[in-house]
Coordinates of C-alpha atoms in Angstrom, one line a residue:
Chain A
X239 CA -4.6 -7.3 -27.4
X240 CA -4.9 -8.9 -24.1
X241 CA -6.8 -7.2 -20.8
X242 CA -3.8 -6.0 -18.4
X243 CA -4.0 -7.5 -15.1
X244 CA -3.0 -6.4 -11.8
X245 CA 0.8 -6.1 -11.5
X246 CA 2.3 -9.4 -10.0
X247 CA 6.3 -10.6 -10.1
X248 CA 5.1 -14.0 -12.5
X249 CA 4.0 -11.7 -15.6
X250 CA 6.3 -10.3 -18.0
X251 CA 5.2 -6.8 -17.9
X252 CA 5.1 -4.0 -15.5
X253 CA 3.7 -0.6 -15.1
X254 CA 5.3 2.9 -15.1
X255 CA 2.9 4.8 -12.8
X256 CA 2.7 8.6 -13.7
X257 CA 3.5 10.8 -16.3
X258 CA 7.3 11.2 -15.2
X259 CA 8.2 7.8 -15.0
X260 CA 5.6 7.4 -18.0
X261 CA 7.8 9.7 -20.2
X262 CA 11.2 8.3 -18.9
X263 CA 10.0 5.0 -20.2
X264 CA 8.9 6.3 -23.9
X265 CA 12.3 8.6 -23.8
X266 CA 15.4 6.4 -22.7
X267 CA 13.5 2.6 -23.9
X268 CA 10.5 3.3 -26.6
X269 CA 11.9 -0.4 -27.1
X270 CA 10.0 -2.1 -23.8
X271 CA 6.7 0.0 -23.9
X272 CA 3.6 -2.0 -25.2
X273 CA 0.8 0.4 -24.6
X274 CA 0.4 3.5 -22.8
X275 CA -2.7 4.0 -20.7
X276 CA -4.5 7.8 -20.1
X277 CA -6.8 8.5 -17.8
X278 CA -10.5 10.1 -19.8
X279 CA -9.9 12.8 -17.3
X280 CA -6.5 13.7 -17.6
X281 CA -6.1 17.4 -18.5
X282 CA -4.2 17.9 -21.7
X283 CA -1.2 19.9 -20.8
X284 CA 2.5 20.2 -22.5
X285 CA 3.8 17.0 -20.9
X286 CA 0.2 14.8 -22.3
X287 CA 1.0 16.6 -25.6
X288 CA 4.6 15.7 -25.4
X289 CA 3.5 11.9 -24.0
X290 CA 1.1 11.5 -27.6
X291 CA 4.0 12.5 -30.0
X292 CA 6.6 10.3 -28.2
X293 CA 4.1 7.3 -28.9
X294 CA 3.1 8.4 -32.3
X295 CA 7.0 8.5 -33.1
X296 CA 7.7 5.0 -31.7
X297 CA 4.4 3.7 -33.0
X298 CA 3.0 3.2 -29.2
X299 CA -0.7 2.2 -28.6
X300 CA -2.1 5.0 -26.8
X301 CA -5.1 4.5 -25.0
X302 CA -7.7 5.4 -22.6
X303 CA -7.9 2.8 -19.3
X304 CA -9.2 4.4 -16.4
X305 CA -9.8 0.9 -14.7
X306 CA -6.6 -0.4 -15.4
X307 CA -5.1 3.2 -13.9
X308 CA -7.2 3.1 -10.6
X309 CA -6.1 0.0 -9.8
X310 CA -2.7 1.4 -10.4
X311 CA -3.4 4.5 -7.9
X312 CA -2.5 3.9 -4.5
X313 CA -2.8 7.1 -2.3
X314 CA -2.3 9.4 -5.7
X315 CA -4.0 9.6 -8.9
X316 CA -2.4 8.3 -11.7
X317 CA -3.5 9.6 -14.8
X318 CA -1.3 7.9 -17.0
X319 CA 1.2 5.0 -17.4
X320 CA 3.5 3.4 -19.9
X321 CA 2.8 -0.8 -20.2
X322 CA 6.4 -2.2 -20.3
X323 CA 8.6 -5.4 -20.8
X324 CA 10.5 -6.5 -18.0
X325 CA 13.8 -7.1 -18.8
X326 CA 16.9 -8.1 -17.1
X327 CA 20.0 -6.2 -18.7
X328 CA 23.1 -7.3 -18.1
X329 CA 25.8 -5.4 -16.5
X330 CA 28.8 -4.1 -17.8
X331 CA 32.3 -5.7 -16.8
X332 CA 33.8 -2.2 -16.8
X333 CA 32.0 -0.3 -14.5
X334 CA 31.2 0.3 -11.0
X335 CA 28.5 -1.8 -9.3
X336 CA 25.5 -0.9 -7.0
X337 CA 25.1 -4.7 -5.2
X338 CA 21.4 -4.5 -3.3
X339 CA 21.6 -7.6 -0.7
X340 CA 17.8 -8.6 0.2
X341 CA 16.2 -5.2 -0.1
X342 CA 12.8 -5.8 1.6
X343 CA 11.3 -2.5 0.9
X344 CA 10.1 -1.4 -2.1
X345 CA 10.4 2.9 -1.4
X346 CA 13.9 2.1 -0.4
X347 CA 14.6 0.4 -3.5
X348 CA 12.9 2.9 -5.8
X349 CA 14.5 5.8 -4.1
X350 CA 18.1 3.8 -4.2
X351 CA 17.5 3.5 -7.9
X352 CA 17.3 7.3 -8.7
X353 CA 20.2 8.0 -6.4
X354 CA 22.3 5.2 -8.1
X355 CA 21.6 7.4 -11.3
X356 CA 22.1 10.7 -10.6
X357 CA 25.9 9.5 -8.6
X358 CA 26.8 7.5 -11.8
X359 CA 26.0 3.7 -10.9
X360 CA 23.8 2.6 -13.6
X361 CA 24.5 -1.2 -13.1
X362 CA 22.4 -2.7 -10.2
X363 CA 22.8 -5.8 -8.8
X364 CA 19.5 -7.0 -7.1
X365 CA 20.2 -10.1 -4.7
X366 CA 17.3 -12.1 -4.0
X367 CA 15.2 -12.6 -1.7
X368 CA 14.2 -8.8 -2.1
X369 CA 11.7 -6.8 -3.4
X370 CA 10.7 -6.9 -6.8
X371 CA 12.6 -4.1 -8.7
X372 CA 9.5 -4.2 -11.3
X373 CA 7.5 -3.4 -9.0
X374 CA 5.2 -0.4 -10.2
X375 CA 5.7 1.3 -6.9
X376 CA 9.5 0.9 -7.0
X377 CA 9.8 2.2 -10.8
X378 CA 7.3 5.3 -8.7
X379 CA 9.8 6.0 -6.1
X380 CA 12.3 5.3 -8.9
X381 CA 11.1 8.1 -10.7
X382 CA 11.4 5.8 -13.7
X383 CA 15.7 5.4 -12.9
X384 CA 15.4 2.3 -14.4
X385 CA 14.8 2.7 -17.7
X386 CA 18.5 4.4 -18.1
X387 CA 19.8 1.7 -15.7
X388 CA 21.1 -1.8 -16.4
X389 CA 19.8 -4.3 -13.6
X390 CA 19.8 -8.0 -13.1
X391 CA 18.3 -10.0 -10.5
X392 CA 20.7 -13.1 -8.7
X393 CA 19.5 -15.8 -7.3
X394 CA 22.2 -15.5 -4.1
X395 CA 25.1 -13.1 -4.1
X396 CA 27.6 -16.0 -4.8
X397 CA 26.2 -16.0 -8.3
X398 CA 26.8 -12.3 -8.8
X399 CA 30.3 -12.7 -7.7
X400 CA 30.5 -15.8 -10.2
X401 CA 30.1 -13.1 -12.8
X402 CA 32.0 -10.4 -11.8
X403 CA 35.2 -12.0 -10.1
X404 CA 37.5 -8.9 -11.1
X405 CA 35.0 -6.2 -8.6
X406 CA 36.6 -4.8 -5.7
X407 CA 34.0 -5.2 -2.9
X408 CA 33.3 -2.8 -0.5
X409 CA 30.2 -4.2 1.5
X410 CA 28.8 -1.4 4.1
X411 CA 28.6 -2.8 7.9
X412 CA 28.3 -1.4 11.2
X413 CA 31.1 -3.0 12.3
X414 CA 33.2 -2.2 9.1
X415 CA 36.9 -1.8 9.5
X416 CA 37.7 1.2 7.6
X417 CA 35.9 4.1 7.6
X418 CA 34.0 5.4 4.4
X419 CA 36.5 8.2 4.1
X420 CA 39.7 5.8 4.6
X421 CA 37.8 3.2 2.1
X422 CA 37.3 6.0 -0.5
X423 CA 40.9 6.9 -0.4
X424 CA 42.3 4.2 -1.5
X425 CA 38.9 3.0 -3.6
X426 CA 39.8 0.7 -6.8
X427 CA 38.1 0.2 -9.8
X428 CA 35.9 -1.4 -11.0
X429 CA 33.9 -1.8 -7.9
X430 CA 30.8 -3.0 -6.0
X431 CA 29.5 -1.1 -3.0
X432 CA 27.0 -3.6 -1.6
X433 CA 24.6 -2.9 1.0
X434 CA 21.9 -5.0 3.1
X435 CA 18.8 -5.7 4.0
X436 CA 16.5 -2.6 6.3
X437 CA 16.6 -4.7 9.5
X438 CA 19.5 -7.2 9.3
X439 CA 22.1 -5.5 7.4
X440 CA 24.7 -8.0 5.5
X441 CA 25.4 -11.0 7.1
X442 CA 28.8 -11.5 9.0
X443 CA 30.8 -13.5 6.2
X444 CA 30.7 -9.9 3.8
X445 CA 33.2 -8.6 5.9
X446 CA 35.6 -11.0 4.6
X447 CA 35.1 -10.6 1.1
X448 CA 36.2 -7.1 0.6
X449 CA 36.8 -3.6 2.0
X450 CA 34.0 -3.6 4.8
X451 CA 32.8 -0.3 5.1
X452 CA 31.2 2.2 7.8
X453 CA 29.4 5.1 7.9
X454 CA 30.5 7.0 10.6
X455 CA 27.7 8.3 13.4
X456 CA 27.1 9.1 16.6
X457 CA 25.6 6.0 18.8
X458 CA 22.6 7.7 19.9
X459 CA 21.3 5.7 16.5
X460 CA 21.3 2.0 16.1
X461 CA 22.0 2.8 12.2
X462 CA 21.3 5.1 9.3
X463 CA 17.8 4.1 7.3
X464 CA 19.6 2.0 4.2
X465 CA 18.5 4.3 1.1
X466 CA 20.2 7.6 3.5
X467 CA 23.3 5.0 4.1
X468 CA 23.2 4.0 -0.2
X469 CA 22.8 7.7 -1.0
X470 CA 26.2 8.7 0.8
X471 CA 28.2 5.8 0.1
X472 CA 27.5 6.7 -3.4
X473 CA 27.8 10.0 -3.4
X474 CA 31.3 9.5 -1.6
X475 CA 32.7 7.0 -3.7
X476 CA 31.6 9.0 -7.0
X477 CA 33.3 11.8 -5.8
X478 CA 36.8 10.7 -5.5
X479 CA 36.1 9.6 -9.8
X480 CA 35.8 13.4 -10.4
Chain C
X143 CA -8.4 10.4 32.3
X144 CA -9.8 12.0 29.5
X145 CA -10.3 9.8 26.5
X146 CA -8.0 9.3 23.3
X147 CA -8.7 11.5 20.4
X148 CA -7.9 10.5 16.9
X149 CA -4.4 12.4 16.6
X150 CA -5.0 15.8 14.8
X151 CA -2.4 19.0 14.6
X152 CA -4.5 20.7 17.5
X153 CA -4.4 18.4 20.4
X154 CA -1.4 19.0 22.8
X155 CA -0.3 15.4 22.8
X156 CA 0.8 13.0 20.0
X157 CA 1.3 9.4 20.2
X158 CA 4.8 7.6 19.8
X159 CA 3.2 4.5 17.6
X160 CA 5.8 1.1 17.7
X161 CA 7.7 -0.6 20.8
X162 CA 11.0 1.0 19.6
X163 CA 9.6 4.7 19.7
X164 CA 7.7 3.8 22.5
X165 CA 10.9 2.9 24.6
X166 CA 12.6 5.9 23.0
X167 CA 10.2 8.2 24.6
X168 CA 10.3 6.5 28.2
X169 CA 14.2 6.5 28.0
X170 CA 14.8 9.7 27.0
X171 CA 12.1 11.7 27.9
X172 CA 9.6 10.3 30.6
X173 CA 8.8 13.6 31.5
X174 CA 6.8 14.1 28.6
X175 CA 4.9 10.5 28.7
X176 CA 1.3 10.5 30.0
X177 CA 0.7 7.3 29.5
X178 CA 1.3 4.0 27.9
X179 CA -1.2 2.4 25.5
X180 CA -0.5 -1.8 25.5
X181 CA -2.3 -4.1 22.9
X182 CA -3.9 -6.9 24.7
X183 CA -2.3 -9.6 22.0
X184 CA 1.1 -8.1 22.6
X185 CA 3.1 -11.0 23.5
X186 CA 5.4 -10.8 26.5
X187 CA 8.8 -10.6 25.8
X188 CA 12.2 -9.0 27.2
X189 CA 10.7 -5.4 25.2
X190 CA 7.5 -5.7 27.1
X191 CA 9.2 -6.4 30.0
X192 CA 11.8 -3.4 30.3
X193 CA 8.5 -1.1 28.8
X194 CA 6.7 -2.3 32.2
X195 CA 9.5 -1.6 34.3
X196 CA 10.5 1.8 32.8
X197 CA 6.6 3.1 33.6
X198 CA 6.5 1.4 36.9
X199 CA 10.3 3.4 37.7
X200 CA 8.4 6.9 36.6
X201 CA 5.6 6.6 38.0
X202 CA 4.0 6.1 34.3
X203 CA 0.2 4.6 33.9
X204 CA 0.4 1.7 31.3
X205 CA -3.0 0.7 30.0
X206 CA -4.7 -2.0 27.5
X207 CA -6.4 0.6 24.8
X208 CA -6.5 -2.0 21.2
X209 CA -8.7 0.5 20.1
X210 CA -6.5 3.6 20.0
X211 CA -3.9 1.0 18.8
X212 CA -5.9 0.3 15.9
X213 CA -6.4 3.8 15.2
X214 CA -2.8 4.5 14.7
X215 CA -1.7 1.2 13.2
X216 CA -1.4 1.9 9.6
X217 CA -0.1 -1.2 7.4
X218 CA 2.0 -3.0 10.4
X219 CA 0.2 -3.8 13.6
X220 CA 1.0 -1.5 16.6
X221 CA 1.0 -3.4 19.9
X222 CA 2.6 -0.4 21.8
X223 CA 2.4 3.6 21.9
X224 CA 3.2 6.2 24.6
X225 CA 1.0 9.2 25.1
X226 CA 3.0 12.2 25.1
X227 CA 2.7 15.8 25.8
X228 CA 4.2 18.2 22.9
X229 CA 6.8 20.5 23.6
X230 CA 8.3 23.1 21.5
X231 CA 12.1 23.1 22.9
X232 CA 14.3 25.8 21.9
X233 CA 17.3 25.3 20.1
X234 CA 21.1 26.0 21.2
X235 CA 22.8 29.2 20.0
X236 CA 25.8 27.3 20.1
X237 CA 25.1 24.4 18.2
X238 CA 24.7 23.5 14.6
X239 CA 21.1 23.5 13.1
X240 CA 19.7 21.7 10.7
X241 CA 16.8 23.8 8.7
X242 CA 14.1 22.0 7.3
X243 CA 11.5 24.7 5.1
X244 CA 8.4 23.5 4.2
X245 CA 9.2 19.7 4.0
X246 CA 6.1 18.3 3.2
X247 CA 5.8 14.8 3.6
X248 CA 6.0 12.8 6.9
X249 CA 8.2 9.7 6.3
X250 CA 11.0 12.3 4.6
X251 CA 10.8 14.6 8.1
X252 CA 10.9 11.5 10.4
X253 CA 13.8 9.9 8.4
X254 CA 15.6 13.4 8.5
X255 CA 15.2 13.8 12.2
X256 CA 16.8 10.3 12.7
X257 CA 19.4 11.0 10.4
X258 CA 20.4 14.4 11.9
X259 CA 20.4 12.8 15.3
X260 CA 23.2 10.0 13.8
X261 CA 25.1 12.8 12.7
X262 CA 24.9 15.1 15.3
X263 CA 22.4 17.6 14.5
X264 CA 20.1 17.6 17.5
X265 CA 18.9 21.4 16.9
X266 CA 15.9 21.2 14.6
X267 CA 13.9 24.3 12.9
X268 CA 10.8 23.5 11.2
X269 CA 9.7 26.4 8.8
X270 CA 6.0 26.1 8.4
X271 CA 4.0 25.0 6.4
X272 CA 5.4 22.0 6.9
X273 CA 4.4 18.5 8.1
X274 CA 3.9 18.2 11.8
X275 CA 7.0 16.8 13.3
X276 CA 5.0 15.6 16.3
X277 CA 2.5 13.7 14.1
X278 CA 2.2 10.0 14.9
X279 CA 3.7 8.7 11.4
X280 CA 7.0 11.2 11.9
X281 CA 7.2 9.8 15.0
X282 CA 7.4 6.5 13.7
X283 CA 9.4 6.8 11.0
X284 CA 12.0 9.1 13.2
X285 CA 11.9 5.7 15.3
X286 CA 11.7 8.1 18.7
X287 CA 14.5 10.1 17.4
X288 CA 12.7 13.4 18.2
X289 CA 13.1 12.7 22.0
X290 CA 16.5 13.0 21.7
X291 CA 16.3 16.4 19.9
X292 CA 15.5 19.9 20.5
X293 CA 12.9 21.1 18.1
X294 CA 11.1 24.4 16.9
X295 CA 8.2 25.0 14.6
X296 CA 8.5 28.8 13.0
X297 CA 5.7 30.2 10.9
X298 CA 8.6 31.8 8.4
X299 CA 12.4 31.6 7.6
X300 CA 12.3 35.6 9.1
X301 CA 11.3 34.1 12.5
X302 CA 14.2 31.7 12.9
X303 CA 16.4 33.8 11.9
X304 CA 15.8 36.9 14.0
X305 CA 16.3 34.5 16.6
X306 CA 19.6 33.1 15.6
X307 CA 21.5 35.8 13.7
X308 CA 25.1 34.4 14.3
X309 CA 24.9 31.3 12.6
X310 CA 26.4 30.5 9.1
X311 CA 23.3 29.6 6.7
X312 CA 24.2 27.1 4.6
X313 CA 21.2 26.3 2.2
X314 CA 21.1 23.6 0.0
X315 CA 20.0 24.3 -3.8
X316 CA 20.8 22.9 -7.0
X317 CA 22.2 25.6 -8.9
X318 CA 24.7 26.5 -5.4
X319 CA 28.2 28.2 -6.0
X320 CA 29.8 25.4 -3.8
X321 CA 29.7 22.4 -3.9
X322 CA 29.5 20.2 -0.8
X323 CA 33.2 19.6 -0.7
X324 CA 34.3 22.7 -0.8
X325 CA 31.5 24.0 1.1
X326 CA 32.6 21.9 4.1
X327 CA 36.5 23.1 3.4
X328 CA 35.5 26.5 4.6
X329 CA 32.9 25.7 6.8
X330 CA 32.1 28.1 9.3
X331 CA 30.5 27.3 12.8
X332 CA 27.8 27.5 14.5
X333 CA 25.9 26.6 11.4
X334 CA 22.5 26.3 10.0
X335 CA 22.4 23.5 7.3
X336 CA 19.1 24.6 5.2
X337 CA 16.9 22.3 2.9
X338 CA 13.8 23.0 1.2
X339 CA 10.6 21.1 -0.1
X340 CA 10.5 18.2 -1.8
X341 CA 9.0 19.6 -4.8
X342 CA 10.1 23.1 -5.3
X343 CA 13.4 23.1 -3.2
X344 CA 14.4 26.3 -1.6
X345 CA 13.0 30.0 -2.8
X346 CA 16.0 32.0 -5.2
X347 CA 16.6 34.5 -2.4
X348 CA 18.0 32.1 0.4
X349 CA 20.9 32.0 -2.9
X350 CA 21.6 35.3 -1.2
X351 CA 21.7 34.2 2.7
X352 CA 25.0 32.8 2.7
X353 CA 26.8 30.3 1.0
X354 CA 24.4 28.4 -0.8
X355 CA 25.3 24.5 -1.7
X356 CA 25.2 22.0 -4.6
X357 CA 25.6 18.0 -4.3
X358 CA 27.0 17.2 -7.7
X359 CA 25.2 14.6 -9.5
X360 CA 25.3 13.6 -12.8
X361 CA 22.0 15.4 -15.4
X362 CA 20.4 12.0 -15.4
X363 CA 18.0 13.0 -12.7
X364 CA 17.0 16.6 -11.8
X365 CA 17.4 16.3 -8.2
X366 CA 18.1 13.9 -5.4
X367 CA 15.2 12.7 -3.3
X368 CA 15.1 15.2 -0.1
X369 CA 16.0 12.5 2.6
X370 CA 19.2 11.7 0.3
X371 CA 20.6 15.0 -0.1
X372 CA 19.6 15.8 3.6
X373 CA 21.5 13.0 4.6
X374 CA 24.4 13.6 2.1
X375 CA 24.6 17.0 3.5
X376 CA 24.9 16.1 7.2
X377 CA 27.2 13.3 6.4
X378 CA 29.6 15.7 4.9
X379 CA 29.8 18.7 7.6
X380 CA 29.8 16.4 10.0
X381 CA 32.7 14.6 9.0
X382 CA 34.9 17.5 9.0
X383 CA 34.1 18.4 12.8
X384 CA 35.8 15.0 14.1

């Protein structure tokens, strides 16, 4: 088998740092995990007991790698990690999009990711350039969302909306004509909510291509951090669905 | 002048790391400045400008110091910081509060605080043990909110709330009897909007306080990040007071 190397965006696997993402991985896609890596010091405990049997069922390679792991550990130990394929999943015609315009941060994508899942949008749309959404620190602050998600990368949004020509779009701006209230009244389906990048937002020509969208707030901010602005744009559009 | 110390919970001055914070704290509260840390390599600029006039117009020292700017700059370069005096401001009776108990990690406090200040929440309670609001990274990832807000640090729930008996608690827990929306139908005012820590949420007795809350997600993920729901939260009561 061959040594792992350091994570970067050219190799075809990725890591899933820490046991929770670790089990998410062996759980919801046994199919993409290659190996899983313990630490020689991690404590066996309920959730390492439960990690062995998930491999043994799926026929996983467990095995120790505490070098492979420390590289792995930013500010946090991580005593264990599932070895995955990367794979780009394509997204279903029938549901609603998440459409991520030139994320740049990789903790606001993660953290997008998870709240995409628990509100119902498991079809992501990443838009290049943005950060790598295989990135073992996004699937961290993902809490291993993806493996229960379908995501694809695009070159450039037009070839996103090449694919899905039927999605109402409701890109979030500042400057957005109706507000997110108004625009979940009358919210169609299938649709993309599409948000931009952490400093520059969407650019200009979005607001023509759908419903643009604001988050009402008080002007003593600029704007809303982008994973707080995701979290309730998804959280109101998924509750008019209920 | 007394030297700069490495910033540490003790000292009665933080530092407001970044040009943005920086000019947040000279705009909004000069009082508090002390002083005005400048990189040498900071290039002039219209920002560097305006920062020079604001200290000049209070009266404000502004100093080269690329060694305290070093200290404080974590992965991004810091070419700017203001040296301010901590205060402890007490909150309005008659406004709504926003609760944080024992939040424990910085970037989720300082995104909170910037949120609440979008949304209108400009009361603050820390419940300790918490992170420090005043420390550098909160600061910075607040981006100078906190000198546009009022903010207390109690050592227990008890303490805030002997001081504030009148307002409507509102805490936020996964297994609340409302949910947001119909929370916010009845919602009484002044309120105290309550969230807990990151990892174990809110004790089972604040169930008991008033009318405890639930952001319906889908059983994919156990809970939303704490920034999310924070924000989700806000969003939502503070919709229905426009």
């Amino acid at each position: 088998m061959p040594s792992l190397e350091a994570y970067r965006r050219a190799l075809d696997y990725s890591y899933a740092p820490g046991l929770f993402p670790c089990m998410e991985a062996l759980t919801h896609r046994p199919d993409l995990v290659r190996r899983v890596l313990l630490h020689s010091k991690a404590e066996q405990s309920a959730a390492t007991d439960r990690l062995l049997s998930l491999c043994q069922a799926n026929g996983i390679r467990l095995e120790t790698a505490d070098r492979a792991l420390a590289r792995l550990s930013g500010k946090e130990n991580v005593f264990a990690a599932a070895v995955f394929a990367k794979e780009q999943a394509a997204l279903s015609p029938a549901s609603n999009h998440l459409v991520l315009h030139e994320t740049s941060d990789s903790g606001n994508l993660g953290t997008m990711l998870r709240t995409a899942l628990g509100f119902g949008y498991t079809d992501i749309a990443v838009i290049r350039p943005a950060a790598d959404p295989f990135d073992p620190r996004v699937i961290r602050a993902s809490m291993g969302a993806i493996f229960s998600l379908r995501l694809t990368e695009y070159g450039g949004f037009d070839a996103y909306r090449e694919a899905f020509v039927q999605h109402a779009l409701y890109p979030f701006m500042l400057q957005g004509s109706a507000t997110l209230d108004k625009a979940c009244q009358s919210a169609r389906f299938p649709h993309a909510l599409i948000f931009g990048n952490e400093g520059s937002g969407l650019p200009e020509r979005f607001a023509a291509l759908g419903q643009a969208v604001r988050i009402p707030h008080g002007d003593a901010i600029d704007s809303l951090n982008l994973a707080i602005a995701a979290g309730i744009g998804m959280y109101a559009f998924s509750s008019i669905q209920l």
